[in-house]
Amino acid sequence: MSQLNPQQLEAIKTTDRPLLVLAGAGSGKTRVITEKIAFLIKQETPATNIAALTFTNKAAREMKSRVAKLLDTQKTRGLRVSTFHSLGLDIIRKEHKILEYKSSISLFDEQDKLTLLRSLVSHQEDQFEIDKIDQYAQQISQWKNAFFTPEQASLAANGDNFADSKLYAEYVRNLKAYNAIDFDDLILLPVLLFQQSPETLEKWRNKIRYLLIDEYQDTNLTQYQLVKLLAGNLGRFTVVGDDDQSIYAWRGAQPENLTQLQKDFPSLKVIKLEQNYRSTGRILKVANHLIANNPHVFEKKLWSKLGYGEPLRVLRHKDELGEIKQIVSEIIHHKFKTGSKYQDYAILYRGNHQSRLFEKELRANNIPYFISGSTSFFAYAEIKDILAYLRLLVNPDDDAAFLRIINTPRREIGPTTLEKLGEYANQRHISLFSACNEFGLNQKLPENAIQKLQKFCQWIQSTAKKIQTHDTFVIVEQFINTIGYEAWLYENSKTPQSAERKMANVFELLEWLKKLAKNEDDSEKSLDEIIAKVMLLDVLERNEEQQASEQVSLMTLHAAKGLEFPHVFLIGFEENLIPHQNSIETNNIEEERRLAYVGITRAQQTCTFSYCSHRKRYGEIVECQPSRFLEELPIEDLEWPQKKQLDPEVIKEKGKTNLAHLKSMLS
């Protein structure tokens, strides 16, 4: 703690009142949270009564790792460092009886949610449009994040929204019938529970006596309610955030939650962390200049002891091909000249579509690269299949899992059979699995179809019973053999090597699940507990970064938040890209400016802006204007290479660099 600056130290030692730490980019906020956890434990707050919450598993792992270096394992036993959603899942699982759920709750991911909505809409096509499923899903998510129940949505709805609110109610009713919840429910249900059951709230307040929250500007209305309820009147919490880095309005984030704290907790103390440990002074000056154009309740100004640094460059190109070739050439030249590594460079853009041509050029120059958001392990079909089987074993009412594996491998249960089964289940408001065993199904389906369905259901039930009395993973491996999954993979894969690779993924999944099943005291988690954790990991990690090693990083500005790179290229710095056309039309320029600010503050040593005078859009060449944000930057700290004739020596040196790179490729 002797190495902390005065503001960081004050933030750590303030424990007697609610605290808001306004932490600018690169100001050491994670260190403040981890040091504060250690300080609280040393001040005899039991680790079991402390909870630190963040938004990604990656951030939670990083925090846990840092705390482990500060204290011995015995003192941190029982400490909760997790995501908001992981805490919500634990509350729901422990209080499932009060919430009127069975213990084996399924967590629906986005694909499961869309499947259910598609099924509901297909039975009411006179009221809804099947091609608007994504829109309905987004509306339901917005209602949940804004803390709107179906009843409240119905009362507030008008026109088109009224029909949507009916679909919302139907969706919630079906989820409950399947003993399932979706990602948004992980926060909404605990809040509703705490509001309706003061005894349960008091129990959890006694469990969590001190709350620390990272990235507080990213909280939505429902998450704020959860924090407020758990904190109670005493307000024993520290929240850390930065209103200038709030870039998730599209998923419900409300930077206004920072100012709301002052109204709800009048004794709130505010500490600003303004010393930046990441970037040069000039990069911070440019970033401060830009963000000053946004209105602020809390004023702050980043500064650094790392020297003033080089000017930020602005490159103009005729079109995107010229932009791509020059930036790749710049990376080759700079790496050769400075001895940097490829992992020191990041190319950041507003939309994923901007990466495609860069990939092609990087491959052509034999430059390794990493694209953020590449395929998750959980996204592979074979992983989804096995997890769907496991989900059905712990919760037979999980319709999404049932539909995925009823014919995987094939069981001669056709789409007509499933459609009629779905109609019957929908009319009865029960799950597909339950419908298979009802007498009324005889009026919908022929005897042989019902026998096939019931045979499958009986096998699921008998396997589930075996899992409760035998070694879980022995039974799991047996059922994978019984269904002939490996043979099915070989039949349906393009090559034997592909089938082999897929089966290796299945074995890797099982090994990982075995490790996940082990508790700290060597006891084993139940299968339903394991699956709930896995589904949450899947949802949370689907878009998280993988660690790039010796590769140029390509990612969106949103994905870059929380990361840092010595050399950053911000491409497509044009009107209608950054700021985005949608934001211009909806007058949401402030969030776009924050997004540009996040991009600039990722850079440690150099930052380069790039824009085109013409760009291909929807098959047509259109004229482009430089981003308005470039005009808001201090002109004395920018360098426009095209505005001055390049020195012949510089041109000669670049030629030598490219030749050397070509020779290394050939060798």
XYZ file of C-alpha atoms in Angstrom:
667
model
C 0.000 0.000 0.000
C 3.010 2.291 0.324
C 3.100 2.507 -3.493
C -0.457 3.855 -3.754
C -1.158 7.499 -4.485
C -3.030 9.573 -1.823
C -6.422 9.290 -3.555
C -6.124 5.506 -3.944
C -5.129 5.187 -0.280
C -8.080 7.309 0.841
C -10.464 5.182 -1.233
C -9.147 1.996 0.379
C -9.371 3.278 3.953
C -12.862 4.808 3.670
C -15.116 2.070 5.078
C -17.502 3.943 7.397
C -19.776 5.451 4.722
C -20.982 4.862 1.145
C -18.190 5.583 -1.334
C -18.114 6.413 -5.047
C -14.662 6.201 -6.652
C -14.574 8.025 -9.989
C -11.746 6.144 -11.649
C -10.480 7.496 -14.966
C -9.034 5.207 -17.652
C -5.788 3.532 -16.539
C -5.986 4.971 -13.005
C -5.559 1.657 -11.156
C -9.185 0.990 -10.173
C -8.797 -2.816 -10.019
C -5.885 -2.377 -7.655
C -8.020 -0.153 -5.410
C -10.761 -2.816 -5.226
C -8.364 -5.707 -4.519
C -6.344 -3.737 -1.944
C -9.598 -2.688 -0.276
C -10.738 -6.318 0.003
C -7.416 -7.134 1.718
C -7.778 -4.060 3.975
C -11.327 -5.035 5.020
C -10.226 -8.587 5.877
C -7.247 -7.270 7.876
C -9.705 -4.966 9.707
C -11.566 -8.160 10.719
C -14.472 -8.108 8.277
C -14.839 -11.866 7.550
C -14.139 -12.771 3.911
C -17.467 -14.658 3.807
C -19.285 -11.333 4.343
C -17.569 -9.494 1.457
C -18.779 -9.525 -2.146
C -16.983 -7.917 -5.092
C -19.053 -7.755 -8.275
C -18.071 -7.050 -11.866
C -19.428 -7.737 -15.360
C -17.201 -10.422 -16.915
C -15.710 -13.695 -15.734
C -12.343 -12.494 -16.983
C -12.445 -9.422 -14.702
C -13.587 -11.571 -11.759
C -10.720 -14.052 -12.308
C -8.212 -11.192 -12.485
C -9.543 -9.739 -9.227
C -9.445 -13.117 -7.440
C -5.897 -13.688 -8.618
C -4.745 -10.309 -7.273
C -6.430 -10.815 -3.891
C -4.758 -14.240 -3.605
C -1.349 -12.530 -3.881
C -2.202 -10.148 -1.016
C -3.584 -12.649 1.523
C -3.124 -16.322 2.359
C -5.816 -18.779 1.260
C -7.160 -19.324 4.775
C -8.106 -15.653 5.173
C -9.866 -15.431 1.789
C -11.960 -18.583 2.237
C -15.594 -17.774 1.464
C -14.829 -14.486 -0.299
C -17.242 -13.832 -3.173
C -15.651 -12.334 -6.286
C -18.064 -12.848 -9.148
C -20.198 -11.279 -11.839
C -23.560 -9.697 -11.021
C -25.225 -12.554 -12.879
C -23.365 -15.249 -10.964
C -24.565 -13.719 -7.674
C -28.101 -13.598 -9.095
C -27.930 -17.269 -10.070
C -26.795 -18.244 -6.554
C -29.647 -16.268 -4.971
C -32.221 -17.871 -7.309
C -30.891 -21.399 -6.731
C -30.831 -20.998 -2.940
C -34.278 -19.351 -2.806
C -35.975 -21.385 -5.564
C -38.804 -22.554 -3.283
C -39.875 -18.999 -2.397
C -39.711 -18.124 -6.113
C -41.839 -21.246 -6.817
C -39.261 -23.012 -8.987
C -38.021 -26.594 -8.762
C -34.348 -26.929 -7.819
C -33.243 -28.012 -11.318
C -33.587 -24.601 -12.990
C -32.435 -24.246 -16.618
C -30.753 -21.085 -17.855
C -31.829 -20.146 -21.388
C -29.207 -18.530 -23.592
C -30.088 -16.122 -26.413
C -30.637 -18.957 -28.899
C -33.010 -20.778 -26.513
C -34.888 -17.515 -25.978
C -35.323 -16.975 -29.736
C -36.454 -20.595 -30.203
C -39.170 -20.180 -27.568
C -40.332 -16.836 -28.997
C -40.418 -18.301 -32.511
C -42.616 -21.123 -31.228
C -44.994 -18.691 -29.476
C -45.204 -16.383 -32.500
C -45.822 -19.265 -34.927
C -48.982 -20.128 -32.950
C -50.233 -16.516 -33.152
C -49.190 -15.426 -36.633
C -52.244 -13.195 -36.941
C -50.797 -10.917 -34.206
C -47.027 -11.180 -34.725
C -44.488 -11.323 -37.558
C -42.046 -14.236 -37.558
C -39.270 -12.094 -39.073
C -39.408 -9.702 -36.095
C -38.298 -12.299 -33.522
C -35.031 -10.450 -32.779
C -36.984 -7.236 -32.251
C -39.397 -8.921 -29.805
C -36.484 -10.483 -27.918
C -34.752 -7.116 -27.613
C -37.939 -5.429 -26.382
C -38.446 -8.084 -23.683
C -34.823 -7.696 -22.593
C -35.232 -3.904 -22.401
C -38.352 -4.281 -20.257
C -36.580 -6.628 -17.851
C -33.496 -4.387 -17.609
C -35.726 -1.369 -16.984
C -37.407 -3.326 -14.175
C -40.743 -3.734 -15.954
C -42.790 -6.856 -15.164
C -45.280 -8.089 -17.830
C -48.109 -6.444 -15.849
C -46.305 -3.080 -15.783
C -45.382 -3.383 -19.473
C -49.046 -4.017 -20.302
C -50.216 -0.970 -18.328
C -47.584 1.300 -19.916
C -47.963 -0.109 -23.446
C -49.794 1.518 -26.323
C -50.321 0.660 -30.004
C -47.818 -1.941 -31.246
C -46.268 -2.233 -27.802
C -49.527 -3.585 -26.378
C -49.260 -6.750 -28.498
C -45.565 -7.017 -27.555
C -46.473 -6.837 -23.869
C -48.895 -9.774 -24.346
C -46.072 -11.754 -25.961
C -43.838 -10.799 -23.000
C -46.440 -12.217 -20.571
C -46.785 -15.395 -22.654
C -42.988 -15.766 -22.813
C -42.639 -15.424 -19.025
C -45.475 -17.922 -18.432
C -43.817 -20.479 -20.717
C -40.396 -19.989 -19.141
C -41.934 -20.730 -15.743
C -43.657 -23.834 -17.135
C -40.269 -25.091 -18.344
C -38.693 -24.315 -14.946
C -36.310 -22.005 -16.808
C -34.993 -18.458 -16.552
C -33.164 -16.256 -19.035
C -30.066 -14.088 -18.598
C -32.037 -10.957 -17.652
C -33.952 -12.880 -14.958
C -30.694 -13.427 -13.071
C -30.972 -9.849 -11.781
C -34.711 -9.185 -12.075
C -35.898 -12.205 -10.031
C -33.639 -11.532 -6.988
C -34.825 -7.894 -6.939
C -38.504 -8.918 -7.067
C -37.815 -11.551 -4.401
C -36.136 -9.061 -2.042
C -38.943 -6.544 -2.504
C -41.620 -9.128 -1.723
C -39.803 -11.000 1.069
C -38.135 -8.747 3.699
C -36.990 -11.835 5.637
C -35.072 -13.163 2.615
C -33.541 -9.726 2.010
C -32.412 -9.524 5.648
C -30.814 -12.970 5.352
C -28.769 -11.877 2.311
C -27.832 -8.540 3.921
C -26.360 -10.537 6.805
C -24.441 -12.669 4.293
C -23.112 -9.690 2.311
C -22.064 -7.001 4.787
C -19.728 -5.130 2.470
C -20.250 -4.703 -1.266
C -17.641 -3.617 -3.854
C -18.734 -2.994 -7.445
C -16.504 -2.530 -10.489
C -17.497 -0.736 -13.745
C -20.473 0.827 -11.951
C -21.308 3.058 -14.932
C -22.364 -0.114 -16.808
C -25.152 -1.012 -14.365
C -28.746 -0.910 -15.589
C -31.809 0.058 -13.560
C -32.404 -3.485 -12.247
C -28.765 -3.930 -11.184
C -28.934 -0.597 -9.355
C -32.034 -1.819 -7.493
C -30.158 -4.980 -6.466
C -27.232 -2.933 -5.120
C -29.560 -0.551 -3.284
C -31.503 -3.397 -1.643
C -28.388 -5.304 -0.533
C -26.638 -2.148 0.731
C -29.618 -1.092 2.880
C -29.709 2.156 4.858
C -26.155 1.693 6.169
C -24.762 1.806 2.629
C -21.710 -0.310 3.354
C -20.373 -0.266 -0.199
C -17.716 1.041 -2.561
C -18.619 1.499 -6.205
C -15.949 2.239 -8.795
C -16.821 3.689 -12.182
C -16.199 6.272 -14.863
C -19.090 8.128 -16.513
C -16.779 8.924 -19.461
C -16.488 5.205 -20.267
C -20.199 4.397 -20.263
C -20.682 2.855 -23.727
C -23.399 0.244 -23.229
C -26.683 2.188 -23.409
C -27.863 -0.299 -26.055
C -27.950 -3.012 -23.391
C -29.533 -0.863 -20.707
C -26.487 0.692 -18.955
C -27.325 3.949 -17.190
C -24.431 6.263 -16.254
C -27.120 8.248 -14.399
C -26.827 5.571 -11.691
C -23.663 7.379 -10.555
C -25.591 10.578 -9.780
C -28.580 8.647 -8.387
C -26.294 7.376 -5.618
C -25.996 10.909 -4.213
C -29.790 11.183 -3.971
C -30.314 7.768 -2.395
C -27.278 7.926 -0.069
C -26.833 11.556 1.130
C -23.689 10.667 3.112
C -21.965 9.403 -0.077
C -18.279 10.328 -0.348
C -16.776 10.911 -3.822
C -13.049 10.340 -4.532
C -11.531 10.954 -7.968
C -8.662 8.897 -9.384
C -7.124 11.107 -12.091
C -3.508 9.902 -12.283
C -3.179 7.631 -15.307
C -0.528 4.880 -15.260
C -1.018 3.798 -18.877
C -0.634 6.582 -21.444
C 1.650 9.481 -22.319
C 0.621 13.022 -21.397
C -0.194 13.983 -24.976
C -2.598 11.055 -25.476
C -4.374 12.042 -22.247
C -4.509 15.720 -23.255
C -6.214 14.782 -26.538
C -8.643 12.420 -24.728
C -9.476 15.082 -22.094
C -10.036 17.652 -24.861
C -12.482 15.368 -26.650
C -14.535 14.264 -23.641
C -14.804 17.840 -22.331
C -17.427 18.341 -25.067
C -19.808 16.080 -23.108
C -21.786 17.508 -20.155
C -20.477 16.339 -16.750
C -21.876 16.131 -13.229
C -18.415 15.079 -11.983
C -15.470 16.921 -13.545
C -12.131 15.109 -13.784
C -8.956 15.419 -15.824
C -6.502 12.595 -16.459
C -2.774 13.260 -16.096
C 0.384 11.161 -16.278
C 4.018 11.071 -15.183
C 4.993 9.021 -18.257
C 6.278 11.938 -20.348
C 4.519 14.021 -22.992
C 4.972 11.597 -25.907
C 4.620 11.749 -29.694
C 1.884 13.650 -31.587
C -1.205 11.633 -32.494
C -1.283 11.070 -36.254
C -4.237 11.478 -38.610
C -4.039 9.505 -41.876
C -6.285 10.293 -44.850
C -6.876 7.679 -47.573
C -8.608 7.645 -50.939
C -10.555 4.460 -50.070
C -10.606 1.478 -47.674
C -8.079 -0.497 -49.761
C -5.590 2.342 -49.416
C -6.366 2.553 -45.684
C -5.750 -1.161 -45.167
C -2.510 -1.301 -47.168
C -1.016 1.739 -45.454
C -1.870 0.639 -41.910
C -0.481 -2.868 -42.446
C 2.630 -1.249 -43.983
C 2.902 1.075 -40.936
C 2.816 -1.928 -38.573
C 5.517 -3.764 -40.573
C 7.721 -0.668 -40.689
C 7.248 0.308 -37.040
C 7.858 -3.234 -35.771
C 11.076 -3.522 -37.818
C 12.285 -0.086 -36.708
C 11.512 -0.410 -32.975
C 11.817 -4.168 -32.365
C 8.248 -4.285 -31.042
C 6.111 -7.440 -31.014
C 2.929 -7.988 -33.024
C 0.915 -8.152 -29.797
C 1.841 -4.485 -29.180
C -0.494 -3.376 -32.003
C -4.274 -3.060 -32.024
C -6.575 -2.083 -34.883
C -9.862 -0.799 -33.460
C -13.064 -0.132 -35.403
C -16.748 0.700 -34.863
C -18.315 -2.383 -36.501
C -17.229 -6.005 -36.995
C -17.653 -5.781 -40.789
C -14.605 -3.476 -40.940
C -12.230 -6.312 -40.032
C -12.731 -8.466 -43.161
C -10.411 -6.677 -45.571
C -7.797 -6.233 -42.835
C -7.751 -9.993 -42.286
C -7.046 -10.553 -45.982
C -4.173 -8.034 -46.045
C -2.630 -9.336 -42.811
C -2.731 -12.896 -44.152
C -1.180 -11.740 -47.442
C 1.726 -10.274 -45.439
C 2.045 -13.343 -43.201
C 1.197 -11.297 -40.092
C -0.476 -13.288 -37.278
C -3.646 -11.680 -35.940
C -6.376 -12.303 -33.395
C -9.995 -11.221 -33.833
C -11.947 -10.557 -30.673
C -15.205 -12.504 -30.522
C -13.929 -15.560 -32.418
C -15.779 -18.881 -31.986
C -16.334 -19.850 -28.365
C -15.802 -23.459 -27.249
C -19.465 -23.425 -26.189
C -20.558 -22.497 -29.723
C -19.465 -25.820 -31.266
C -22.458 -27.991 -32.250
C -21.120 -31.083 -30.467
C -20.689 -29.146 -27.188
C -24.214 -27.746 -27.496
C -25.555 -31.276 -28.130
C -23.988 -32.875 -25.042
C -24.897 -29.908 -22.837
C -28.499 -30.119 -24.122
C -28.634 -33.801 -23.037
C -27.281 -32.870 -19.605
C -29.744 -29.976 -19.315
C -32.636 -32.345 -20.078
C -31.381 -34.891 -17.534
C -31.505 -32.287 -14.742
C -34.663 -30.511 -15.997
C -36.934 -32.546 -18.306
C -39.126 -29.450 -18.791
C -36.328 -27.656 -20.714
C -37.992 -27.393 -24.138
C -34.991 -25.831 -25.893
C -32.795 -28.785 -24.868
C -35.552 -31.284 -25.788
C -35.901 -29.891 -29.325
C -32.144 -29.814 -29.885
C -31.483 -33.473 -29.124
C -34.734 -35.328 -29.775
C -33.311 -36.282 -33.203
C -29.590 -36.072 -32.434
C -28.745 -38.842 -33.277
C -31.808 -39.567 -35.438
C -34.744 -41.388 -33.766
C -37.225 -41.222 -36.658
C -39.285 -38.558 -34.902
C -40.263 -36.254 -37.758
C -41.000 -32.498 -37.869
C -44.764 -33.151 -38.224
C -44.745 -35.161 -34.990
C -42.854 -32.378 -33.191
C -45.145 -29.678 -34.585
C -48.283 -31.482 -33.334
C -46.604 -32.209 -29.992
C -45.754 -28.484 -29.742
C -49.359 -27.463 -30.511
C -50.690 -29.811 -27.825
C -48.128 -28.647 -25.209
C -48.913 -25.023 -26.048
C -52.645 -25.497 -25.572
C -52.050 -27.226 -22.211
C -49.325 -24.742 -21.091
C -46.961 -27.614 -20.268
C -43.519 -28.674 -21.476
C -42.965 -30.956 -24.473
C -41.583 -33.673 -22.183
C -44.690 -33.601 -19.955
C -46.956 -33.618 -23.020
C -45.416 -36.906 -24.231
C -47.000 -38.757 -21.309
C -50.523 -37.285 -21.459
C -53.489 -39.364 -22.674
C -54.840 -36.422 -24.652
C -51.906 -36.695 -27.076
C -53.633 -39.762 -28.628
C -56.035 -37.377 -30.367
C -53.139 -35.557 -32.052
C -50.612 -38.269 -32.962
C -50.634 -41.905 -34.178
C -49.692 -44.670 -31.732
C -46.239 -45.417 -33.244
C -45.182 -41.732 -32.971
C -46.286 -41.606 -29.323
C -44.363 -44.818 -28.561
C -41.135 -43.325 -29.984
C -41.586 -40.156 -27.912
C -42.371 -42.089 -24.728
C -39.425 -44.458 -25.245
C -37.113 -41.435 -25.410
C -38.689 -39.881 -22.287
C -38.414 -43.146 -20.312
C -34.740 -43.414 -21.248
C -34.121 -39.819 -20.047
C -35.930 -40.523 -16.741
C -34.080 -43.784 -16.066
C -30.691 -42.173 -16.892
C -31.503 -39.237 -14.580
C -32.280 -41.678 -11.729
C -28.992 -43.543 -12.280
C -27.070 -40.245 -12.059
C -28.563 -39.625 -8.591
C -27.362 -42.991 -7.240
C -24.181 -43.729 -9.231
C -20.993 -41.931 -10.304
C -22.315 -39.038 -12.415
C -19.653 -39.107 -15.100
C -19.587 -42.879 -15.489
C -23.309 -42.683 -16.339
C -22.735 -39.677 -18.634
C -20.045 -41.533 -20.579
C -22.325 -44.597 -20.793
C -25.235 -42.601 -22.231
C -22.943 -41.001 -24.870
C -21.990 -44.550 -25.929
C -25.623 -45.767 -25.742
C -26.920 -43.106 -28.142
C -24.078 -43.841 -30.584
C -22.993 -40.216 -30.677
C -19.479 -40.910 -31.997
C -20.800 -43.035 -34.905
C -23.342 -40.290 -35.655
C -20.512 -37.703 -35.822
C -18.597 -39.865 -38.322
C -21.755 -40.239 -40.454
C -22.450 -36.500 -40.512
C -18.966 -34.932 -40.668
C -17.301 -34.003 -43.945
C -14.124 -35.909 -43.085
C -13.069 -38.529 -40.489
C -10.569 -35.962 -39.140
C -13.433 -33.505 -38.522
C -15.442 -36.175 -36.624
C -12.355 -37.077 -34.592
C -11.806 -33.411 -33.695
C -15.443 -33.050 -32.625
C -15.285 -36.158 -30.435
C -12.077 -34.822 -28.849
C -14.039 -31.679 -27.956
C -16.684 -33.839 -26.254
C -13.994 -35.600 -24.159
C -12.468 -32.215 -23.305
C -15.900 -30.998 -22.135
C -16.350 -34.042 -19.877
C -12.886 -33.629 -18.332
C -13.607 -29.956 -17.671
C -17.003 -30.776 -16.098
C -15.308 -33.265 -13.774
C -12.959 -30.533 -12.539
C -15.877 -28.115 -12.190
C -17.740 -30.681 -10.053
C -15.094 -30.593 -7.295
C -15.804 -28.288 -4.333
C -13.051 -26.747 -2.213
C -13.658 -29.386 0.502
C -13.352 -32.245 -2.065
C -17.100 -32.933 -2.031
C -18.881 -33.000 -5.401
C -21.493 -30.657 -6.826
C -24.736 -32.135 -8.128
C -25.204 -32.295 -11.903
C -27.901 -29.594 -11.881
C -25.522 -27.258 -10.010
C -22.729 -27.943 -12.528
C -24.998 -27.341 -15.548
C -26.332 -24.066 -14.108
C -22.751 -22.808 -13.700
C -21.761 -23.974 -17.187
C -24.708 -22.250 -18.860
C -23.850 -19.012 -17.063
C -20.214 -19.295 -18.158
C -21.391 -19.865 -21.729
C -23.565 -16.752 -21.742
C -20.927 -14.565 -20.099
C -17.860 -15.756 -21.964
C -19.311 -15.970 -25.446
C -18.011 -12.507 -26.324
C -15.075 -12.268 -23.925
C -11.529 -11.874 -25.112
C -9.121 -14.745 -25.466
C -5.556 -13.841 -24.599
C -3.729 -12.880 -27.761
C -0.048 -13.837 -27.893
C 2.295 -12.414 -30.538
C -0.649 -11.418 -32.738
C -1.998 -8.102 -33.945
C -5.359 -7.548 -32.210
C -8.425 -6.641 -34.274
C -11.519 -5.658 -32.315
C -14.423 -3.259 -31.985
C -14.135 -0.209 -29.762
C -16.674 -1.810 -27.423
C -14.588 -4.996 -27.115
C -11.405 -2.979 -26.445
C -12.728 -1.484 -23.204
C -10.554 -2.513 -20.253
C -7.572 -3.382 -22.493
C -4.401 -1.485 -23.364
C -1.835 -1.616 -26.171
C 1.403 0.277 -26.821
C 0.263 1.223 -30.360
C -3.345 1.787 -31.396
C -4.888 2.440 -34.838
C -8.423 3.855 -34.798
C -9.778 3.203 -38.293
C -12.837 4.518 -40.143
C -12.843 7.784 -38.199
C -15.626 9.178 -40.385
C -19.117 10.578 -40.032
C -21.700 7.732 -40.058
C -19.104 5.284 -38.700
C -17.871 7.077 -35.575
C -20.221 8.706 -34.699
C -22.437 5.940 -36.068
C -25.314 6.859 -38.382
C -27.911 5.440 -35.934
C -26.499 7.608 -33.144
C -26.607 10.706 -35.354
C -30.244 10.008 -36.264
C -31.242 9.371 -32.622
C -29.153 12.298 -31.314
C -26.961 10.031 -29.173
C -23.635 11.696 -29.986
C -22.491 11.799 -26.341
C -22.170 8.000 -26.101
C -20.313 7.899 -29.445
C -17.905 10.516 -28.082
C -17.354 8.345 -25.003
C -16.659 5.420 -27.347
C -13.996 7.465 -29.189
C -12.563 8.471 -25.789
C -12.328 4.797 -24.795
C -10.470 4.094 -28.067
C -7.910 6.875 -27.524
C -7.261 5.885 -23.897
C -6.400 2.285 -24.914
C -3.122 3.658 -26.358
C -0.004 3.693 -24.200
C 2.618 5.206 -26.548
C 1.183 6.018 -29.984
C -2.294 6.592 -31.367
C -3.173 6.904 -35.056
C -6.535 7.990 -36.520
C -7.446 6.885 -40.027
C -10.269 7.930 -42.370
C -11.197 7.625 -46.062
C -12.513 10.209 -48.512
C -14.502 7.454 -50.284
C -15.768 4.081 -49.057
C -17.858 1.261 -50.518
C -21.223 0.897 -48.811
C -23.928 -1.522 -49.926
C -22.106 -2.018 -53.236
C -21.798 1.717 -54.026
C -18.853 4.106 -53.655
C -19.903 6.969 -51.373
C -18.089 10.148 -50.381
C -17.068 10.305 -46.707
C -16.488 13.204 -44.326
C -13.916 13.073 -41.498
C -15.468 12.452 -38.079
C -16.621 15.580 -36.258
C -14.575 14.296 -33.308
C -11.329 15.070 -35.163
C -12.320 18.753 -35.163
C -12.692 18.610 -31.370
C -9.070 17.540 -30.814
C -6.256 20.041 -30.031
C -4.631 20.784 -33.404
C -1.171 21.351 -31.864
C -1.080 17.690 -30.697
C -2.007 16.177 -34.068
C 0.207 15.384 -37.032
C -1.225 15.090 -40.565
C 1.542 13.359 -42.613
C -0.273 13.931 -45.940
C -0.186 17.691 -45.433
C 3.598 17.810 -45.719
C 5.944 16.253 -48.258
C 7.530 13.125 -46.847
C 11.285 13.324 -46.377
C 13.063 11.283 -49.133
C 15.077 9.539 -46.393
C 11.860 8.420 -44.680
C 10.529 7.017 -47.985
C 13.849 5.225 -48.539
C 13.811 3.758 -45.017
C 10.228 2.502 -45.440
C 11.218 0.828 -48.693
C 14.106 -0.958 -46.935
C 11.768 -2.100 -44.154
C 9.221 -3.567 -46.566
C 12.000 -5.300 -48.540
C 13.407 -6.818 -45.340
C 9.941 -8.058 -44.377
C 9.478 -9.579 -47.843
C 12.817 -11.401 -47.534
C 11.859 -12.802 -44.115
C 8.557 -14.074 -45.571
C 10.344 -15.801 -48.439
C 12.848 -17.405 -46.107
